Amino acid sequence: MKNQEKCNNKIRQTGFFIFIFKFLICNYLGILPAKAATTEPVLSVVQSQENKQQWAEITKRLQAINMNYCVISIADVKSAADWGDRQVLFLPNVETLTPAQAIALEEWMSKGGNLIASGPVGSLSAPGVRQLLRSLLGSYWGFSLSQTQQIQASKTKKSEWANQNELFGRVHGGVLIPNDVATQATAVWNSSDNPAAVVTTERSTFLGWRWGTNTASAADLDSNWLKAAITHHLSAPANRRQKIAGASPTCATSVATAPPSPHHPIAIAPSPAPIDEIDQLEQAVRLDIAPNSNVPISNNEAIALQQELENLIGRVESAYLAASAHAARVGDVSTSSSSLKGEQTQLASTRTLIPGREQAIEQAKIVAQNIPLLIAQKKYALARQQWLATKANLWKQFPVNRRLAQAEIRAVWLDRGTIVKAGSDKELAKIFDRLAQSGINTVFFETVNAGYTIYPSQVAPQNNPLIRGWDPLAAGVKLAHERGMELHAWVWVFAAGNQRHNELINVSPNYPGPVLAKNPDWANYDHRGQTIPVGQTKPFYDPANPELRQYLLNLYAEIVTRYKVDGIQLDYIRNPFQDPAAGRTYGYGKAARAQFQQLHGVDPVNISPSQRDLWQKWTAFRTQQIDSFVTQVSQELRKKQPNLILSVAVFPLPEIERIQKLQQHWEVWARRGDIDLIVPMTYAQDTSSFQRLAQPWIASTKLGATLLLPGIRLLSLPTVGAFDQLQLIRDLPVSGYALFAAENLNNDLQTVFSNTQGQVSSTINEPIPHRQPFKTAAVRYTALQSEWQLVLQNDQLQLPAATISDFNQQMAVVQRALDQLAASPSAGNFIAARATLTRFQSQFRIWMRQPATDNPYQVKAWENRLATIERLLRYGERRQLR
């Protein structure tokens, strides 16, 4: 009826013959007459890097709705005005928004704008952005469905606008999770519990699939849903205004009834600067708290903010306890027992020794308790401000001037850029001096980068042209060993080149690297036949190529036989990032295609994710090529150097998603015993996000006896923020950490590291866990015992006398068993030590029931450290008793 009224109004402005013509047209089609190119659009469509490859199909569907629209490049949006002055904004599969863009979007909607979004919107954005989008859309993308499902109507009255038959069909999408009862599930999936497929609020509609992709849905269904959503929002009484006040009218206009022409161009967003996949992951987990934002905070978010403050309090107290226990072990009474009296707030304060710490902790506890109250009162900005101020004050309380580190792996990636900049043995020695003073005991030395070796190789076609008349690897091994450090050769495996490195050496951006330039048949390709996927910077090798595999094996054998390296670290042991649901796939090298076709009778370029069984076989095939190569490297190199430590730098994505997007299945490598260290690149700019990335792998039971070494990225981290993440690691069941990278180890960080973990005379022979696991287990247990003895001396655990006596006796039994195993590794001593430790762990949980109610964080940290010792024993069984 609304379309008919608009049509009649238009008719009144015309002559009789035109009246008859338009009347017939309106009644025959049931729609508005096709508008001229100058007619104002009501819809703006956002183009981004994520939907650029889908743009041809998106355009076809937009043209089918018979409505003019504008195109806005996401790269041009910096303020609310940049979102345009049209009444409806469409974000088709836009996964990356900056915090400024999200805040601008909120402001734009507050002025009357209506938002339609599809796909995992904002999924690659910072956590703060994702939370804001949840608020604006009334829901969020929960998870992808494993197969296509039927969309069906919801039974709510408010969803009557979306019950036409043409809106329902089979779609491959995801489940949307509504925020609250005010959010309507407009359509649902025909599966158990009928989860939401489309969600609507007063000013937004969220479509739970990647709109405009043939692998997700049919074109007609897409167009029908978009048209229905636009009509729904424009028909609302609050949306009768023609434009959004204060917004920019400029955007490229397209006529929906015809393809783009020179007179009506669609602005194609310029391709943004390529972003490394790990950068995207870091941004995806970033927690941004805007202090003055009054955006509502959900109950779940309130709990998370409260929990993070409580955890930070726990980390501060745990750090002081470790520092005090260390001081007690080395005989520094002045900073042991007396300082501990302020460690827990129920004990007497020592403000004169450590001014403000106890007060800061007490205030922090009050703020943590009050956050839910402030949120209940809708004082969202005040809650955020108090949270940030309290966090900053707690950070100041860390004992960054006192030794507190345990025996642990303290690794750093020494990057090619820093090595090249050093340029000589003398300057490289200065770097190793800094690392040694900072307590670093393991160096991942970048040895093969972008196809070039850092040393004069007889296997590789070319060593790095930035290195002249110098062998950095030989120098690095010597310098590390002189300082009691290990050096592991860090090698790029399947990444063959790097456009950024090409700029440094002044060659063509498209140069594939020296190995592929010499052996083009070893190249890998994406679904378009390109060696470098869109938005990325590196060509990759084909892991299925037997000649390529042998070349890499020969190269690594050269490294471990010519140089006394202590280990090899495999990086880029994967394919480049893909998104099969969005049509971005990779792995079509000549060898891979031929082998897969021989196995299954079909060329993989002719199959798609919609062919589920074949696609799973193709994914499994590509994954197996990488799995088998890791096994081959492990077996071949250990024959040449039995004590070699093999580590892998890996992505911390969920297992199934990682296999689909990277074909990187490191759980298999760990279970087989192919590797010693897993180094997940758990890069995050705040500690809570870091913990969310690392926790699934820390708690995993799929890693066998392999040790876990979470990675911390120093870039953009404040000094105390880096220390906070280190303290969390020390309270978790892991054996150390790895820092990326040496170039970011500034003077402030060096000072803190030197104070808290640096080499001193009493610890210069401290064991490295992957080299001496049994000795490390005994030393770490001694440190743990020191903490328990200190808190017992201060009557901090509030245990009965009989329990304390039993506790002390059992502590001593475990220590003797671990010391005996460290001094004389044998199967018998191992069995005895492990059995004794297992009994102690069980009893410890009983002893700590009451203390766990008073200080749950510290008790959990102790349990985690016991778990670390148990893991070291299992690793030692594999390494030292095989």
mmCIF file of C-alpha atoms in Angstrom, residues 591-823:
data_model
loop_
_atom_site.group_PDB
_atom_site.id
_atom_site.type_symbol
_atom_site.label_atom_id
_atom_site.label_comp_id
_atom_site.label_asym_id
_atom_site.label_seq_id
_atom_site.Cartn_x
_atom_site.Cartn_y
_atom_site.Cartn_z
ATOM 1 C CA ALA A 591 52.266 -31.334 -7.343
ATOM 2 C CA ALA A 592 49.325 -31.047 -4.940
ATOM 3 C CA ARG A 593 46.788 -30.995 -7.762
ATOM 4 C CA ALA A 594 48.348 -33.993 -9.523
ATOM 5 C CA GLN A 595 48.616 -36.078 -6.360
ATOM 6 C CA PHE A 596 45.075 -35.292 -5.209
ATOM 7 C CA GLN A 597 43.671 -36.086 -8.653
ATOM 8 C CA GLN A 598 45.507 -39.399 -8.669
ATOM 9 C CA LEU A 599 44.023 -40.248 -5.262
ATOM 10 C CA HIS A 600 40.448 -39.062 -5.794
ATOM 11 C CA GLY A 601 39.954 -38.705 -9.537
ATOM 12 C CA VAL A 602 39.216 -34.998 -9.547
ATOM 13 C CA ASP A 603 41.295 -31.844 -9.955
ATOM 14 C CA PRO A 604 40.843 -29.829 -6.703
ATOM 15 C CA VAL A 605 40.425 -26.589 -8.658
ATOM 16 C CA ASN A 606 37.067 -27.966 -9.763
ATOM 17 C CA ILE A 607 35.618 -28.537 -6.299
ATOM 18 C CA SER A 608 34.187 -26.060 -3.805
ATOM 19 C CA PRO A 609 33.342 -26.007 -0.085
ATOM 20 C CA SER A 610 29.722 -26.771 -0.981
ATOM 21 C CA GLN A 611 30.872 -30.247 -2.082
ATOM 22 C CA ARG A 612 31.328 -31.254 1.499
ATOM 23 C CA ASP A 613 32.862 -34.727 1.263
ATOM 24 C CA LEU A 614 35.321 -33.816 -1.478
ATOM 25 C CA TRP A 615 36.229 -30.572 0.213
ATOM 26 C CA GLN A 616 37.000 -32.365 3.475
ATOM 27 C CA LYS A 617 39.263 -34.739 1.574
ATOM 28 C CA TRP A 618 41.019 -31.794 -0.075
ATOM 29 C CA THR A 619 41.526 -30.088 3.292
ATOM 30 C CA ALA A 620 42.786 -33.327 4.846
ATOM 31 C CA PHE A 621 45.170 -33.854 1.937
ATOM 32 C CA ARG A 622 46.719 -30.392 2.260
ATOM 33 C CA THR A 623 46.976 -30.756 6.036
ATOM 34 C CA GLN A 624 48.663 -34.130 5.706
ATOM 35 C CA GLN A 625 51.357 -32.694 3.428
ATOM 36 C CA ILE A 626 52.396 -30.330 6.214
ATOM 37 C CA ASP A 627 52.018 -32.928 8.981
ATOM 38 C CA SER A 628 54.221 -35.417 7.163
ATOM 39 C CA PHE A 629 56.893 -32.821 6.490
ATOM 40 C CA VAL A 630 57.165 -31.962 10.204
ATOM 41 C CA THR A 631 57.651 -35.667 10.931
ATOM 42 C CA GLN A 632 60.249 -35.921 8.187
ATOM 43 C CA VAL A 633 62.183 -32.907 9.501
ATOM 44 C CA SER A 634 62.124 -34.295 13.041
ATOM 45 C CA GLN A 635 63.360 -37.725 12.046
ATOM 46 C CA GLU A 636 66.045 -36.579 9.630
ATOM 47 C CA LEU A 637 67.545 -33.832 11.795
ATOM 48 C CA ARG A 638 67.581 -35.859 15.004
ATOM 49 C CA LYS A 639 69.624 -38.509 13.213
ATOM 50 C CA LYS A 640 72.258 -35.860 12.641
ATOM 51 C CA GLN A 641 71.939 -34.177 16.035
ATOM 52 C CA PRO A 642 70.086 -36.289 18.641
ATOM 53 C CA ASN A 643 69.946 -33.487 21.221
ATOM 54 C CA LEU A 644 68.410 -30.989 18.803
ATOM 55 C CA ILE A 645 65.376 -29.103 20.143
ATOM 56 C CA LEU A 646 62.632 -28.682 17.549
ATOM 57 C CA SER A 647 60.071 -25.927 18.059
ATOM 58 C CA VAL A 648 57.236 -24.502 15.971
ATOM 59 C CA ALA A 649 55.783 -20.976 15.871
ATOM 60 C CA VAL A 650 52.048 -21.486 15.379
ATOM 61 C CA PHE A 651 48.717 -19.696 15.284
ATOM 62 C CA PRO A 652 46.507 -20.012 18.390
ATOM 63 C CA LEU A 653 43.259 -20.378 16.452
ATOM 64 C CA PRO A 654 40.764 -23.107 17.417
ATOM 65 C CA GLU A 655 41.774 -26.475 15.986
ATOM 66 C CA ILE A 656 39.016 -26.944 13.391
ATOM 67 C CA GLU A 657 39.147 -23.337 12.196
ATOM 68 C CA ARG A 658 42.945 -23.514 11.952
ATOM 69 C CA ILE A 659 42.830 -26.624 9.800
ATOM 70 C CA GLN A 660 40.286 -25.058 7.475
ATOM 71 C CA LYS A 661 42.117 -21.739 7.167
ATOM 72 C CA LEU A 662 45.801 -22.694 7.496
ATOM 73 C CA GLN A 663 46.077 -26.498 7.347
ATOM 74 C CA GLN A 664 48.186 -26.249 10.501
ATOM 75 C CA HIS A 665 47.475 -29.180 12.840
ATOM 76 C CA TRP A 666 50.126 -28.870 15.508
ATOM 77 C CA GLU A 667 48.264 -31.057 17.996
ATOM 78 C CA VAL A 668 49.216 -33.995 15.761
ATOM 79 C CA TRP A 669 52.882 -32.982 15.732
ATOM 80 C CA ALA A 670 52.861 -32.766 19.526
ATOM 81 C CA ARG A 671 51.164 -36.121 20.094
ATOM 82 C CA ARG A 672 53.587 -37.862 17.745
ATOM 83 C CA GLY A 673 56.541 -36.439 19.643
ATOM 84 C CA ASP A 674 57.862 -34.726 16.519
ATOM 85 C CA ILE A 675 58.433 -31.435 18.327
ATOM 86 C CA ASP A 676 59.665 -30.315 21.729
ATOM 87 C CA LEU A 677 58.204 -26.824 22.040
ATOM 88 C CA ILE A 678 54.959 -25.341 20.784
ATOM 89 C CA VAL A 679 55.194 -21.555 20.619
ATOM 90 C CA PRO A 680 51.684 -20.180 19.955
ATOM 91 C CA MET A 681 51.792 -16.563 18.836
ATOM 92 C CA THR A 682 49.356 -15.410 21.511
ATOM 93 C CA TYR A 683 49.908 -11.744 20.735
ATOM 94 C CA ALA A 684 47.559 -9.379 22.530
ATOM 95 C CA GLN A 685 47.719 -5.807 23.778
ATOM 96 C CA ASP A 686 46.158 -6.526 27.166
ATOM 97 C CA THR A 687 46.553 -9.341 29.653
ATOM 98 C CA SER A 688 42.970 -10.587 29.710
ATOM 99 C CA SER A 689 42.952 -10.982 25.922
ATOM 100 C CA PHE A 690 46.324 -12.718 26.122
ATOM 101 C CA GLN A 691 44.883 -15.181 28.619
ATOM 102 C CA ARG A 692 41.841 -15.858 26.428
ATOM 103 C CA LEU A 693 44.152 -16.703 23.522
ATOM 104 C CA ALA A 694 46.514 -18.872 25.552
ATOM 105 C CA GLN A 695 44.119 -20.643 27.933
ATOM 106 C CA PRO A 696 42.655 -23.236 25.516
ATOM 107 C CA TRP A 697 46.122 -24.549 24.679
ATOM 108 C CA ILE A 698 47.370 -24.384 28.243
ATOM 109 C CA ALA A 699 44.425 -26.547 29.306
ATOM 110 C CA SER A 700 44.648 -28.843 26.267
ATOM 111 C CA THR A 701 45.082 -32.558 26.771
ATOM 112 C CA LYS A 702 46.132 -33.066 23.126
ATOM 113 C CA LEU A 703 49.764 -31.972 23.406
ATOM 114 C CA GLY A 704 51.319 -35.149 24.753
ATOM 115 C CA ALA A 705 54.639 -34.472 26.487
ATOM 116 C CA THR A 706 55.388 -31.349 24.433
ATOM 117 C CA LEU A 707 56.078 -28.112 26.304
ATOM 118 C CA LEU A 708 54.042 -24.967 25.661
ATOM 119 C CA LEU A 709 55.714 -21.586 25.338
ATOM 120 C CA PRO A 710 53.234 -18.702 24.852
ATOM 121 C CA GLY A 711 54.449 -15.802 22.729
ATOM 122 C CA ILE A 712 54.272 -12.149 23.788
ATOM 123 C CA ARG A 713 54.555 -9.354 21.254
ATOM 124 C CA LEU A 714 56.405 -6.382 22.738
ATOM 125 C CA LEU A 715 55.433 -3.954 19.986
ATOM 126 C CA SER A 716 52.927 -1.380 21.332
ATOM 127 C CA LEU A 717 52.980 -2.949 24.812
ATOM 128 C CA PRO A 718 53.837 -0.622 27.697
ATOM 129 C CA THR A 719 56.643 -1.927 29.872
ATOM 130 C CA VAL A 720 54.402 -2.769 32.807
ATOM 131 C CA GLY A 721 51.879 -4.328 30.400
ATOM 132 C CA ALA A 722 54.571 -6.722 29.192
ATOM 133 C CA PHE A 723 55.507 -7.530 32.783
ATOM 134 C CA ASP A 724 51.843 -8.167 33.605
ATOM 135 C CA GLN A 725 51.627 -10.754 30.825
ATOM 136 C CA LEU A 726 54.843 -12.379 32.069
ATOM 137 C CA GLN A 727 53.422 -12.598 35.570
ATOM 138 C CA LEU A 728 50.296 -14.264 34.227
ATOM 139 C CA ILE A 729 52.477 -16.825 32.426
ATOM 140 C CA ARG A 730 54.343 -17.532 35.654
ATOM 141 C CA ASP A 731 51.022 -18.239 37.354
ATOM 142 C CA LEU A 732 49.875 -20.621 34.596
ATOM 143 C CA PRO A 733 50.964 -24.242 33.965
ATOM 144 C CA VAL A 734 53.573 -23.440 31.313
ATOM 145 C CA SER A 735 57.356 -23.606 31.254
ATOM 146 C CA GLY A 736 58.250 -20.137 30.013
ATOM 147 C CA TYR A 737 57.614 -17.639 27.259
ATOM 148 C CA ALA A 738 58.934 -16.212 23.990
ATOM 149 C CA LEU A 739 59.235 -12.469 23.258
ATOM 150 C CA PHE A 740 58.705 -10.984 19.824
ATOM 151 C CA ALA A 741 61.089 -9.422 19.087
ATOM 152 C CA ALA A 742 64.607 -8.318 20.045
ATOM 153 C CA GLU A 743 64.188 -5.061 18.131
ATOM 154 C CA ASN A 744 61.459 -4.036 20.618
ATOM 155 C CA LEU A 745 63.505 -4.743 23.747
ATOM 156 C CA ASN A 746 63.923 -1.119 24.812
ATOM 157 C CA ASN A 747 65.884 0.253 27.759
ATOM 158 C CA ASP A 748 62.888 0.291 30.114
ATOM 159 C CA LEU A 749 62.102 -3.334 29.398
ATOM 160 C CA GLN A 750 65.730 -4.305 29.764
ATOM 161 C CA THR A 751 65.867 -2.657 33.183
ATOM 162 C CA VAL A 752 62.749 -4.478 34.394
ATOM 163 C CA PHE A 753 63.909 -7.813 32.989
ATOM 164 C CA SER A 754 67.393 -7.376 34.418
ATOM 165 C CA ASN A 755 65.905 -6.687 37.877
ATOM 166 C CA THR A 756 63.325 -9.453 37.890
ATOM 167 C CA GLN A 757 64.952 -12.273 35.917
ATOM 168 C CA GLY A 758 68.451 -11.195 34.895
ATOM 169 C CA GLN A 759 71.571 -13.290 35.309
ATOM 170 C CA VAL A 760 73.234 -13.041 38.707
ATOM 171 C CA SER A 761 75.943 -15.146 40.283
ATOM 172 C CA SER A 762 73.517 -17.320 42.234
ATOM 173 C CA THR A 763 71.435 -18.248 39.193
ATOM 174 C CA ILE A 764 73.902 -18.306 36.296
ATOM 175 C CA ASN A 765 73.701 -22.116 36.220
ATOM 176 C CA GLU A 766 69.922 -22.111 36.351
ATOM 177 C CA PRO A 767 68.592 -25.004 34.252
ATOM 178 C CA ILE A 768 66.661 -24.459 31.022
ATOM 179 C CA PRO A 769 63.474 -26.583 31.093
ATOM 180 C CA HIS A 770 63.717 -28.086 27.609
ATOM 181 C CA ARG A 771 67.370 -29.013 28.167
ATOM 182 C CA GLN A 772 67.239 -30.252 31.796
ATOM 183 C CA PRO A 773 63.581 -30.977 32.575
ATOM 184 C CA PHE A 774 64.179 -33.098 35.690
ATOM 185 C CA LYS A 775 66.545 -30.590 37.266
ATOM 186 C CA THR A 776 64.161 -27.779 36.370
ATOM 187 C CA ALA A 777 61.298 -29.634 38.061
ATOM 188 C CA ALA A 778 63.331 -29.939 41.267
ATOM 189 C CA VAL A 779 64.431 -26.278 41.205
ATOM 190 C CA ARG A 780 60.910 -25.016 40.520
ATOM 191 C CA TYR A 781 59.556 -27.142 43.349
ATOM 192 C CA THR A 782 62.147 -25.652 45.701
ATOM 193 C CA ALA A 783 60.873 -22.177 44.778
ATOM 194 C CA LEU A 784 57.314 -23.277 45.384
ATOM 195 C CA GLN A 785 58.268 -24.715 48.753
ATOM 196 C CA SER A 786 59.821 -21.384 49.712
ATOM 197 C CA GLU A 787 56.525 -19.620 49.094
ATOM 198 C CA TRP A 788 54.585 -22.110 51.194
ATOM 199 C CA GLN A 789 57.076 -21.901 54.047
ATOM 200 C CA LEU A 790 56.912 -18.117 53.978
ATOM 201 C CA VAL A 791 53.119 -17.932 54.166
ATOM 202 C CA LEU A 792 53.067 -20.612 56.854
ATOM 203 C CA GLN A 793 55.565 -18.610 58.924
ATOM 204 C CA ASN A 794 53.218 -15.659 58.703
ATOM 205 C CA ASP A 795 50.201 -17.837 59.576
ATOM 206 C CA GLN A 796 48.690 -16.723 56.317
ATOM 207 C CA LEU A 797 47.025 -19.984 55.324
ATOM 208 C CA GLN A 798 45.097 -20.311 58.592
ATOM 209 C CA LEU A 799 45.554 -24.095 58.689
ATOM 210 C CA PRO A 800 45.195 -26.364 61.755
ATOM 211 C CA ALA A 801 48.460 -27.452 63.371
ATOM 212 C CA ALA A 802 47.978 -31.089 62.353
ATOM 213 C CA THR A 803 47.424 -30.100 58.744
ATOM 214 C CA ILE A 804 50.534 -27.915 58.759
ATOM 215 C CA SER A 805 52.596 -30.788 60.122
ATOM 216 C CA ASP A 806 51.307 -33.153 57.445
ATOM 217 C CA PHE A 807 51.847 -30.480 54.793
ATOM 218 C CA ASN A 808 55.491 -29.975 55.827
ATOM 219 C CA GLN A 809 56.206 -33.701 55.885
ATOM 220 C CA GLN A 810 54.740 -34.310 52.440
ATOM 221 C CA MET A 811 56.559 -31.276 51.016
ATOM 222 C CA ALA A 812 59.842 -32.801 52.070
ATOM 223 C CA VAL A 813 58.962 -36.205 50.593
ATOM 224 C CA VAL A 814 58.270 -34.674 47.179
ATOM 225 C CA GLN A 815 61.455 -32.608 47.283
ATOM 226 C CA ARG A 816 63.577 -35.694 48.007
ATOM 227 C CA ALA A 817 61.979 -37.656 45.171
ATOM 228 C CA LEU A 818 62.502 -34.830 42.660
ATOM 229 C CA ASP A 819 66.077 -34.219 43.788
ATOM 230 C CA GLN A 820 66.895 -37.898 43.428
ATOM 231 C CA LEU A 821 65.439 -37.988 39.903
ATOM 232 C CA ALA A 822 67.396 -34.876 38.912
ATOM 233 C CA ALA A 823 70.647 -36.294 40.280
#
